[in-house]
Short mmCIF file of C-alpha atoms and ligand atoms in Angstrom, two decimals:
data_model
loop_
_atom_site.label_atom_id
_atom_site.label_comp_id
_atom_site.label_asym_id
_atom_site.label_seq_id
_atom_site.Cartn_x
_atom_site.Cartn_y
_atom_site.Cartn_z
CA UNK V 1 9.96 155.98 -60.62
CA UNK V 2 6.85 158.12 -60.03
CA UNK V 3 4.17 157.95 -62.72
CA UNK V 4 0.94 159.77 -63.42
CA UNK V 5 -0.94 156.79 -62.05
CA UNK V 6 0.62 156.59 -58.58
CA UNK V 7 -1.88 158.90 -56.83
CA UNK V 8 -4.80 157.23 -58.60
CA UNK V 9 -4.26 153.75 -57.19
CA UNK V 10 -6.40 152.75 -54.20
CA UNK V 11 -4.72 152.72 -50.79
CA UNK V 12 -4.86 148.94 -50.63
CA UNK V 13 -2.46 148.71 -53.57
CA UNK V 14 0.31 150.13 -51.37
CA UNK V 15 0.50 146.75 -49.66
CA UNK V 16 0.71 144.93 -53.00
CA UNK V 17 4.06 143.84 -54.39
CA UNK V 18 5.14 141.39 -57.05
CA UNK V 19 5.71 137.96 -55.61
CA UNK V 20 9.45 137.51 -55.06
CA UNK V 21 9.06 133.97 -56.34
CA UNK V 22 7.34 134.91 -59.59
CA UNK V 23 10.06 137.51 -60.24
CA UNK V 24 12.71 134.90 -59.59
CA UNK V 25 11.01 132.37 -61.83
CA UNK V 26 11.41 134.79 -64.71
CA UNK V 27 15.17 134.61 -64.21
CA UNK V 28 15.17 130.83 -64.24
CA UNK V 29 13.19 130.38 -67.43
CA UNK V 30 16.41 130.10 -69.43
CA UNK V 31 16.87 126.42 -70.36
CA UNK V 32 20.47 126.17 -69.15
CA UNK V 33 19.44 126.91 -65.53
CA UNK V 34 18.48 123.97 -63.32
CA UNK V 35 15.64 125.44 -61.31
CA UNK V 36 14.61 124.12 -57.91
CA UNK V 37 12.76 127.41 -57.55
CA UNK V 38 9.08 127.13 -58.56
CA UNK V 39 6.47 124.84 -57.05
CA UNK V 40 5.92 123.28 -60.40
CA UNK V 41 4.63 119.81 -61.16
CA UNK V 42 6.69 117.77 -63.62
CA UNK V 43 5.39 118.10 -67.19
CA UNK V 44 6.39 114.40 -67.59
CA UNK V 45 3.27 113.44 -65.59
CA UNK V 46 0.75 115.62 -67.43
CA UNK V 47 -1.87 113.25 -68.92
CA UNK V 48 -1.85 114.97 -72.30
CA UNK V 49 -3.43 112.13 -74.28
CA UNK V 50 -6.29 111.80 -71.76
CA UNK V 51 -6.91 115.55 -72.00
CA UNK V 52 -6.95 115.45 -75.80
CA UNK V 53 -9.56 112.66 -75.79
CA UNK V 54 -11.61 114.32 -73.04
CA UNK V 55 -11.72 117.64 -74.94
CA UNK V 56 -13.04 115.83 -77.98
CA UNK V 57 -15.73 113.99 -76.00
CA UNK V 58 -16.81 117.18 -74.21
CA UNK V 59 -17.12 119.14 -77.46
CA UNK V 60 -18.89 116.25 -79.21
CA UNK V 61 -21.38 115.40 -76.44
CA UNK V 62 -21.79 118.59 -74.35
CA UNK V 63 -20.37 121.47 -76.40
CA UNK V 64 -23.55 123.56 -76.01
CA UNK V 65 -23.17 123.56 -72.21
CA UNK V 66 -19.40 123.47 -71.86
CA UNK V 67 -19.01 126.62 -73.96
CA UNK V 68 -21.88 128.44 -72.18
CA UNK V 69 -21.93 130.41 -68.87
CA UNK V 70 -22.30 128.10 -65.89
CA UNK V 71 -23.29 128.17 -62.20
CA UNK V 72 -21.00 130.08 -59.80
CA UNK V 73 -20.59 127.22 -57.34
CA UNK V 74 -19.31 124.88 -60.04
CA UNK V 75 -20.32 122.22 -62.60
CA UNK V 76 -22.57 119.87 -60.57
CA UNK V 77 -21.01 116.55 -61.74
CA UNK V 78 -17.55 117.92 -60.87
CA UNK V 79 -18.73 118.96 -57.40
CA UNK V 80 -20.13 115.46 -56.91
CA UNK V 81 -16.87 113.93 -58.12
CA UNK V 82 -15.01 116.11 -55.60
CA UNK V 83 -17.36 114.85 -52.85
CA UNK V 84 -16.52 111.23 -53.79
CA UNK V 85 -12.81 111.99 -54.16
CA UNK V 86 -12.42 113.77 -50.82
CA UNK V 87 -14.37 110.95 -49.10
CA UNK V 88 -11.43 108.65 -49.98
CA UNK V 89 -9.34 110.88 -47.71
CA UNK V 90 -11.95 110.78 -44.95
CA UNK V 91 -13.58 114.14 -45.75
CA UNK V 92 -17.26 113.18 -45.90
CA UNK V 93 -19.35 116.16 -47.00
CA UNK V 94 -22.20 117.00 -49.41
CA UNK V 95 -22.11 119.13 -52.62
CA UNK V 96 -23.62 121.97 -50.51
CA UNK V 97 -20.20 122.12 -48.81
CA UNK V 98 -18.25 122.50 -52.07
CA UNK V 99 -17.30 125.53 -54.15
CA UNK V 100 -15.16 125.15 -57.27
CA UNK V 101 -12.64 127.99 -57.61
CA UNK V 102 -10.13 129.18 -60.19
CA UNK V 103 -7.19 127.67 -58.31
CA UNK V 104 -6.76 127.63 -54.54
CA UNK V 105 -5.15 131.01 -55.00
CA UNK V 106 -8.58 132.41 -55.86
CA UNK V 107 -10.05 130.69 -52.81
CA UNK V 108 -7.46 132.45 -50.63
CA UNK V 109 -8.32 135.77 -52.23
CA UNK V 110 -12.08 135.23 -51.83
CA UNK V 111 -11.56 134.30 -48.18
CA UNK V 112 -9.70 137.58 -47.73
CA UNK V 113 -12.60 139.37 -49.40
CA UNK V 114 -15.27 137.89 -47.12
CA UNK V 115 -13.35 137.65 -43.82
CA UNK V 116 -10.69 140.36 -43.52
CA UNK V 117 -11.27 143.94 -42.39
CA UNK V 118 -8.26 146.29 -42.61
CA UNK V 119 -6.08 145.77 -39.52
CA UNK V 120 -7.42 142.27 -38.74
CA UNK V 121 -4.82 139.87 -37.40
CA UNK V 122 -4.42 136.54 -39.18
CA UNK V 123 -2.60 133.80 -37.30
CA UNK V 124 -0.11 132.05 -39.58
CA UNK V 125 2.74 129.58 -39.29
CA UNK V 126 6.17 131.10 -39.63
CA UNK V 127 7.29 130.43 -42.33
CA UNK V 128 4.07 130.16 -44.37
CA UNK V 129 2.80 130.16 -47.96
CA UNK V 130 3.73 133.42 -49.64
CA UNK V 131 0.69 133.48 -51.95
CA UNK V 132 -1.65 133.68 -48.95
CA UNK V 133 0.26 136.66 -47.53
CA UNK V 134 0.14 138.30 -50.92
CA UNK V 135 -3.63 137.78 -51.21
CA UNK V 136 -4.48 138.93 -47.69
CA UNK V 137 -2.12 141.89 -47.37
CA UNK V 138 -4.19 143.59 -50.09
CA UNK V 139 -7.20 143.44 -47.71
CA UNK V 140 -5.18 145.12 -44.95
CA UNK V 141 -4.29 141.97 -42.97
CA UNK V 142 -1.67 142.05 -40.21
CA UNK V 143 0.00 138.82 -39.15
CA UNK V 144 0.59 137.13 -35.86
CA UNK V 145 2.92 134.17 -36.18
CA UNK V 146 3.46 130.81 -34.52
CA UNK V 147 6.84 129.13 -35.08
CA UNK V 148 7.31 125.75 -36.82
CA UNK V 149 9.49 122.82 -35.90
CA UNK V 150 9.86 119.35 -37.44
CA UNK V 151 6.31 118.45 -36.28
CA UNK V 152 4.68 121.54 -37.81
CA UNK V 153 3.11 124.51 -36.04
CA UNK V 154 4.30 124.59 -32.42
CA UNK V 155 0.90 124.37 -30.74
CA UNK V 156 2.42 125.13 -27.32
CA UNK V 157 2.92 128.67 -28.65
CA UNK V 158 -0.59 128.85 -30.10
CA UNK V 159 -2.52 129.99 -27.06
CA UNK V 160 -0.41 133.12 -26.56
CA UNK V 161 -0.95 134.01 -30.24
CA UNK V 162 -4.69 133.34 -29.97
CA UNK V 163 -4.96 135.89 -27.17
CA UNK V 164 -4.27 138.63 -29.76
CA UNK V 165 -7.76 137.89 -31.14
CA UNK V 166 -6.95 136.75 -34.70
CA UNK V 167 -9.72 136.61 -37.32
CA UNK V 168 -8.70 133.10 -38.36
CA UNK V 169 -5.86 130.60 -38.20
CA UNK V 170 -4.14 129.61 -41.47
CA UNK V 171 -2.50 126.19 -41.38
CA UNK V 172 -0.81 123.94 -43.96
CA UNK V 173 -0.78 120.56 -42.22
CA UNK V 174 0.63 118.32 -44.97
CA UNK V 175 4.11 118.70 -46.46
CA UNK V 176 3.92 122.41 -45.93
CA UNK V 177 4.91 124.96 -48.54
CA UNK V 178 7.67 126.05 -47.93
CA UNK V 179 9.19 123.61 -45.38
CA UNK V 180 7.84 120.19 -46.42
CA UNK V 181 6.97 119.54 -42.75
CA UNK V 182 3.80 117.69 -41.60
CA UNK V 183 1.70 118.67 -38.59
CA UNK V 184 1.69 115.84 -36.00
CA UNK V 185 -1.67 114.22 -35.14
CA UNK V 186 -1.65 115.35 -31.50
CA UNK V 187 -0.97 118.91 -32.59
CA UNK V 188 -3.87 118.77 -35.08
CA UNK V 189 -6.16 117.86 -32.20
CA UNK V 190 -4.73 120.57 -29.95
CA UNK V 191 -5.18 123.13 -32.73
CA UNK V 192 -8.87 122.22 -33.07
CA UNK V 193 -9.48 122.34 -29.32
CA UNK V 194 -7.79 125.72 -28.88
CA UNK V 195 -9.48 127.20 -31.96
CA UNK V 196 -12.83 126.06 -30.55
CA UNK V 197 -12.05 127.41 -27.10
CA UNK V 198 -11.12 130.85 -28.48
CA UNK V 199 -13.91 130.85 -31.10
CA UNK V 200 -11.46 131.31 -33.99
CA UNK V 201 -12.03 129.54 -37.35
CA UNK V 202 -9.31 127.58 -39.13
CA UNK V 203 -8.39 127.78 -42.82
CA UNK V 204 -6.69 124.50 -43.78
CA UNK V 205 -4.76 124.72 -47.06
CA UNK V 206 -3.97 121.24 -48.38
CA UNK V 207 -2.68 121.12 -51.97
CA UNK V 208 -0.22 118.30 -51.23
CA UNK V 209 -1.94 115.88 -48.81
CA UNK V 210 -2.65 113.36 -51.59
CA UNK V 211 1.02 113.24 -52.55
CA UNK V 212 2.45 111.14 -49.73
CA UNK V 213 5.55 108.99 -50.46
CA UNK V 214 6.05 107.34 -47.09
CA UNK V 215 4.25 106.92 -43.76
CA UNK V 216 0.52 106.81 -43.03
CA UNK V 217 -2.06 109.36 -44.19
CA UNK V 218 -3.01 111.64 -41.28
CA UNK V 219 -6.62 112.80 -40.96
CA UNK V 220 -7.18 116.35 -42.15
CA UNK V 221 -7.96 119.07 -39.65
CA UNK V 222 -11.45 119.35 -41.17
CA UNK V 223 -12.04 115.61 -40.53
CA UNK V 224 -10.81 115.82 -36.94
CA UNK V 225 -12.96 118.90 -36.39
CA UNK V 226 -16.03 116.95 -37.61
CA UNK V 227 -15.18 114.14 -35.14
CA UNK V 228 -14.61 116.68 -32.35
CA UNK V 229 -18.10 118.08 -32.93
CA UNK V 230 -19.59 114.63 -33.48
CA UNK V 231 -22.67 116.09 -35.18
CA UNK V 232 -23.48 112.91 -37.13
CA UNK V 233 -24.67 115.05 -40.08
CA UNK V 234 -23.30 114.42 -43.58
CA UNK V 235 -23.36 118.18 -44.29
CA UNK V 236 -20.31 119.70 -42.59
CA UNK V 237 -21.12 122.69 -40.34
CA UNK V 238 -17.92 122.99 -38.27
CA UNK V 239 -15.10 125.47 -37.69
CA UNK V 240 -12.75 124.64 -40.58
CA UNK V 241 -12.58 125.91 -44.16
CA UNK V 242 -10.59 123.38 -46.20
CA UNK V 243 -8.87 124.08 -49.54
CA UNK V 244 -7.44 121.68 -52.08
CA UNK V 245 -6.63 121.81 -55.77
CA UNK V 246 -6.29 119.91 -59.05
CA UNK V 247 -3.05 121.82 -59.68
CA UNK V 248 -0.71 119.19 -58.24
CA UNK V 249 -2.75 116.07 -59.09
CA UNK V 250 -3.76 116.89 -62.70
CA UNK V 251 -2.37 120.19 -64.00
CA UNK V 252 -1.88 123.71 -62.62
CA UNK V 253 -2.73 125.24 -66.00
CA UNK V 254 -6.35 124.13 -65.47
CA UNK V 255 -6.70 126.68 -62.62
CA UNK V 256 -9.16 124.42 -60.87
CA UNK V 257 -9.53 123.90 -57.13
CA UNK V 258 -12.17 123.48 -54.46
CA UNK V 259 -13.24 124.76 -51.07
CA UNK V 260 -14.97 122.62 -48.43
CA UNK V 261 -16.84 124.78 -45.91
CA UNK V 262 -20.09 125.08 -43.99
CA UNK V 263 -22.95 126.00 -46.38
CA UNK V 264 -23.28 129.56 -45.05
CA UNK V 265 -19.59 130.19 -45.82
CA UNK V 266 -20.01 128.69 -49.31
CA UNK V 267 -22.97 131.03 -49.94
CA UNK V 268 -20.92 134.10 -48.99
CA UNK V 269 -17.96 132.90 -51.07
CA UNK V 270 -20.33 132.44 -54.04
CA UNK V 271 -21.39 136.10 -53.74
CA UNK V 272 -17.73 137.17 -53.60
CA UNK V 273 -16.89 134.96 -56.58
CA UNK V 274 -19.71 136.41 -58.66
CA UNK V 275 -17.99 139.78 -58.37
CA UNK V 276 -14.63 138.27 -59.24
CA UNK V 277 -15.26 136.05 -62.29
CA UNK V 278 -18.93 134.88 -62.32
CA UNK V 279 -17.71 131.28 -62.32
CA UNK V 280 -14.67 129.12 -62.97
CA UNK V 281 -14.26 128.23 -66.67
CA UNK V 282 -17.11 125.85 -67.55
CA UNK V 283 -15.13 124.20 -70.34
CA UNK V 284 -12.22 123.47 -68.02
CA UNK V 285 -14.55 121.95 -65.43
CA UNK V 286 -16.23 119.72 -68.03
CA UNK V 287 -12.84 118.53 -69.29
CA UNK V 288 -11.43 117.97 -65.79
CA UNK V 289 -14.53 115.94 -64.91
CA UNK V 290 -14.27 113.91 -68.10
CA UNK V 291 -10.56 113.18 -67.48
CA UNK V 292 -10.95 112.38 -63.78
CA UNK V 293 -14.05 110.18 -63.72
CA UNK V 294 -14.07 106.38 -63.75
CA UNK V 295 -11.07 106.02 -61.43
CA UNK V 296 -8.51 107.83 -63.58
CA UNK V 297 -7.72 110.44 -60.93
CA UNK V 298 -6.79 107.83 -58.32
CA UNK V 299 -4.66 105.89 -60.80
CA UNK V 300 -2.94 109.08 -61.89
CA UNK V 301 -2.19 110.19 -58.33
CA UNK V 302 -0.31 106.88 -57.89
CA UNK V 303 1.78 107.66 -60.99
CA UNK V 304 2.64 111.10 -59.60
CA UNK V 305 3.48 109.71 -56.16
CA UNK V 306 5.80 107.19 -57.72
CA UNK V 307 7.57 109.82 -59.87
CA UNK V 308 7.98 112.47 -57.16
CA UNK V 309 8.82 109.96 -54.42
CA UNK V 310 11.80 108.81 -56.51
CA UNK V 311 12.85 112.40 -57.20
CA UNK V 312 12.70 113.22 -53.51
CA UNK V 313 14.92 110.21 -52.74
CA UNK V 314 17.40 111.20 -55.45
CA UNK V 315 17.57 114.74 -54.07
CA UNK V 316 18.02 113.65 -50.46
CA UNK V 317 20.79 111.22 -51.44
CA UNK V 318 22.51 113.90 -53.54
CA UNK V 319 22.34 116.38 -50.68
CA UNK V 320 23.90 113.81 -48.35
CA UNK V 321 26.81 113.54 -50.78
CA UNK V 322 27.25 117.10 -51.99
CA UNK V 323 26.17 119.51 -49.24
CA UNK V 324 28.75 120.71 -46.71
CA UNK V 325 28.59 119.85 -43.00
CA UNK V 326 26.73 122.58 -41.09
CA UNK V 327 23.80 122.64 -43.53
CA UNK V 328 20.60 120.91 -42.36
CA UNK V 329 17.47 119.99 -44.28
CA UNK V 330 14.02 118.50 -43.78
CA UNK V 331 13.01 114.99 -44.89
CA UNK V 332 9.48 115.54 -46.27
CA UNK V 333 7.15 112.54 -46.36
CA UNK V 334 5.38 114.01 -49.40
CA UNK V 335 4.69 117.17 -51.36
CA UNK V 336 7.03 119.12 -53.61
CA UNK V 337 9.56 120.88 -51.38
CA UNK V 338 12.27 120.46 -48.87
CA UNK V 339 13.78 123.15 -46.71
CA UNK V 340 17.46 123.71 -46.02
CA UNK V 341 18.87 125.67 -43.11
CA UNK V 342 22.31 127.22 -43.46
CA UNK V 343 24.49 128.34 -40.55
CA UNK V 344 23.08 131.50 -38.84
CA UNK V 345 25.81 133.74 -40.26
CA UNK V 346 24.85 132.99 -43.89
CA UNK V 347 22.35 134.78 -46.10
CA UNK V 348 20.56 132.61 -48.65
CA UNK V 349 19.71 135.59 -50.90
CA UNK V 350 23.48 136.10 -51.33
CA UNK V 351 23.93 132.38 -51.96
CA UNK V 352 21.27 132.60 -54.68
CA UNK V 353 23.29 135.23 -56.56
CA UNK V 354 26.29 132.88 -56.56
CA UNK V 355 24.05 129.93 -57.49
CA UNK V 356 22.61 131.70 -60.52
CA UNK V 357 26.15 132.18 -61.82
CA UNK V 358 26.53 128.40 -61.60
CA UNK V 359 23.14 128.05 -63.38
CA UNK V 360 21.17 126.60 -60.52
CA UNK V 361 18.27 128.25 -58.64
CA UNK V 362 16.28 127.84 -55.42
CA UNK V 363 14.05 130.21 -53.44
CA UNK V 364 15.56 132.11 -50.48
CA UNK V 365 13.40 131.55 -47.39
CA UNK V 366 13.08 135.06 -45.87
CA UNK V 367 9.95 136.19 -47.82
CA UNK V 368 8.00 133.29 -46.29
CA UNK V 369 8.39 134.86 -42.82
CA UNK V 370 5.70 137.56 -42.52
CA UNK V 371 7.28 139.17 -39.46
CA UNK V 372 10.95 138.76 -40.41
CA UNK V 373 13.64 136.10 -39.99
CA UNK V 374 14.71 133.12 -42.07
CA UNK V 375 17.62 134.87 -43.84
CA UNK V 376 19.60 131.59 -43.68
CA UNK V 377 16.88 129.31 -45.11
CA UNK V 378 16.13 128.03 -48.60
CA UNK V 379 13.20 126.27 -50.27
CA UNK V 380 14.17 123.58 -52.73
CA UNK V 381 11.69 121.94 -55.13
CA UNK V 382 12.23 118.29 -56.07
CA UNK V 383 9.23 117.58 -58.34
CA UNK V 384 10.09 119.51 -61.48
CA UNK V 385 13.55 118.37 -62.59
CA UNK V 386 14.34 114.82 -63.73
CA UNK V 387 16.73 112.72 -61.60
CA UNK V 388 19.85 113.50 -63.68
CA UNK V 389 19.17 117.23 -63.45
CA UNK V 390 18.50 116.89 -59.71
CA UNK V 391 21.90 115.23 -59.16
CA UNK V 392 23.70 117.80 -61.33
CA UNK V 393 21.83 120.76 -59.76
CA UNK V 394 22.51 119.61 -56.21
CA UNK V 395 26.18 119.04 -57.06
CA UNK V 396 26.37 122.64 -58.36
CA UNK V 397 24.52 123.97 -55.32
CA UNK V 398 26.83 122.00 -53.04
CA UNK V 399 29.87 123.62 -54.70
CA UNK V 400 28.28 127.05 -54.24
CA UNK V 401 27.63 126.35 -50.55
CA UNK V 402 31.21 125.14 -49.94
CA UNK V 403 32.45 128.32 -51.61
CA UNK V 404 30.05 130.56 -49.65
CA UNK V 405 31.21 128.91 -46.41
CA UNK V 406 34.86 129.29 -47.42
CA UNK V 407 35.42 125.53 -47.11
CA UNK V 408 37.43 123.24 -49.44
CA UNK V 409 35.17 120.99 -51.57
CA UNK V 410 33.89 117.70 -50.10
CA UNK V 411 35.02 114.26 -51.28
CA UNK V 412 32.13 113.77 -53.74
CA UNK V 413 32.90 116.89 -55.79
C1 LIG S 501 0.00 126.11 -50.00
C2 LIG S 501 -0.53 126.52 -51.31
N1 LIG S 501 -1.75 127.06 -51.39
C3 LIG S 501 -2.27 127.43 -52.56
C4 LIG S 501 -1.57 127.28 -53.74
C5 LIG S 501 -2.19 127.74 -55.03
O1 LIG S 501 -2.60 126.65 -55.77
P1 LIG S 501 -3.47 126.78 -57.09
O2 LIG S 501 -2.60 126.38 -58.22
O3 LIG S 501 -4.61 125.84 -56.87
O4 LIG S 501 -3.95 128.20 -57.20
C6 LIG S 501 -0.28 126.72 -53.71
C7 LIG S 501 0.49 126.57 -54.94
O5 LIG S 501 1.62 126.21 -54.99
C8 LIG S 501 0.24 126.34 -52.46
O6 LIG S 501 1.46 125.79 -52.34
#
């Protein structure tokens, strides 16, 4: 429907649309639906008591500062805590390399603001994280894609894509959203070499790397890039901009994340952030620091790993029992999602309609493909629902899939 406002909106708004996932999540809010749709952490692992005590301590000891305006680059003790925390995962940088943002989603938006001119090509995995496409399309980005397989971005296809002259490469190396797939070590190295050769920076988005349930931690692209350059400096000045977040290791409602980047990139991001929100909530940063310090964050990450690792196992076992032959799915070593692939002739958006009637939801995969495809894929979240709900939801989804394929039910139904 046309409104009075349509001709007043800036041109860039024509590329804006509501996120298909957020729209879908509205449908699944009803309590009788088992939703494998959102990328939501389990409320069971929110450290509510620790937050209550931390809020009290912050207000008692530092209320004057926590309720005041703060610096744009972040609350200094929190930036130092992030430096210590990331060092445990091999990312050794200084506070000069860190910017605290209001969620990684803001970091993606700010990167669009400082890097993307209308018509610039961004090289992305296909499929990739929808929120990044949503952020960057508003700045006029076009996408050039590189396919994924079970070892992540297919780096053999990277060079051809790099020849199109992309502004940067966007990669999700650990337990990717949406597929759950992890980029193999050799491919990480190849990515860094090719990016260096073509003079193209890399944006590494890593919300899930700390949530590994099996296998060995793989060094981040930013770490390998530091080794590749072998500068010996503690301040990182390389080719990678790294993003991570407190959303999946503490709480997404905090809206608290961080960027690791060379200092000149941080300075430009700070200018962009000043125009966006002056700074991330000071109170939230004080409380997150107070909760996280003294080793709590590491202990809590273990609790989350334990909880989600079990849920992943329950889901994989249920899928083995309840899903029809002809459906394939990934076996993520961490993160929040797995990815199912239906036979070519099927359309997962149609399957979703049937699934909602059976009160179970997932996210159809097509919107994650910026240049089309993926009509037969589905993203399934395993972190949010408890094990009983996972079993029941997968049983329902299995029945829906048998029906959609026109097959009689399997022996477990
Ligand atoms: C790959 C990826 N990047 C960024 C985000 C946004 O995270 P945040 O809650 O920190 O804004 C998400 C959230 O699910 C994500 O999966």
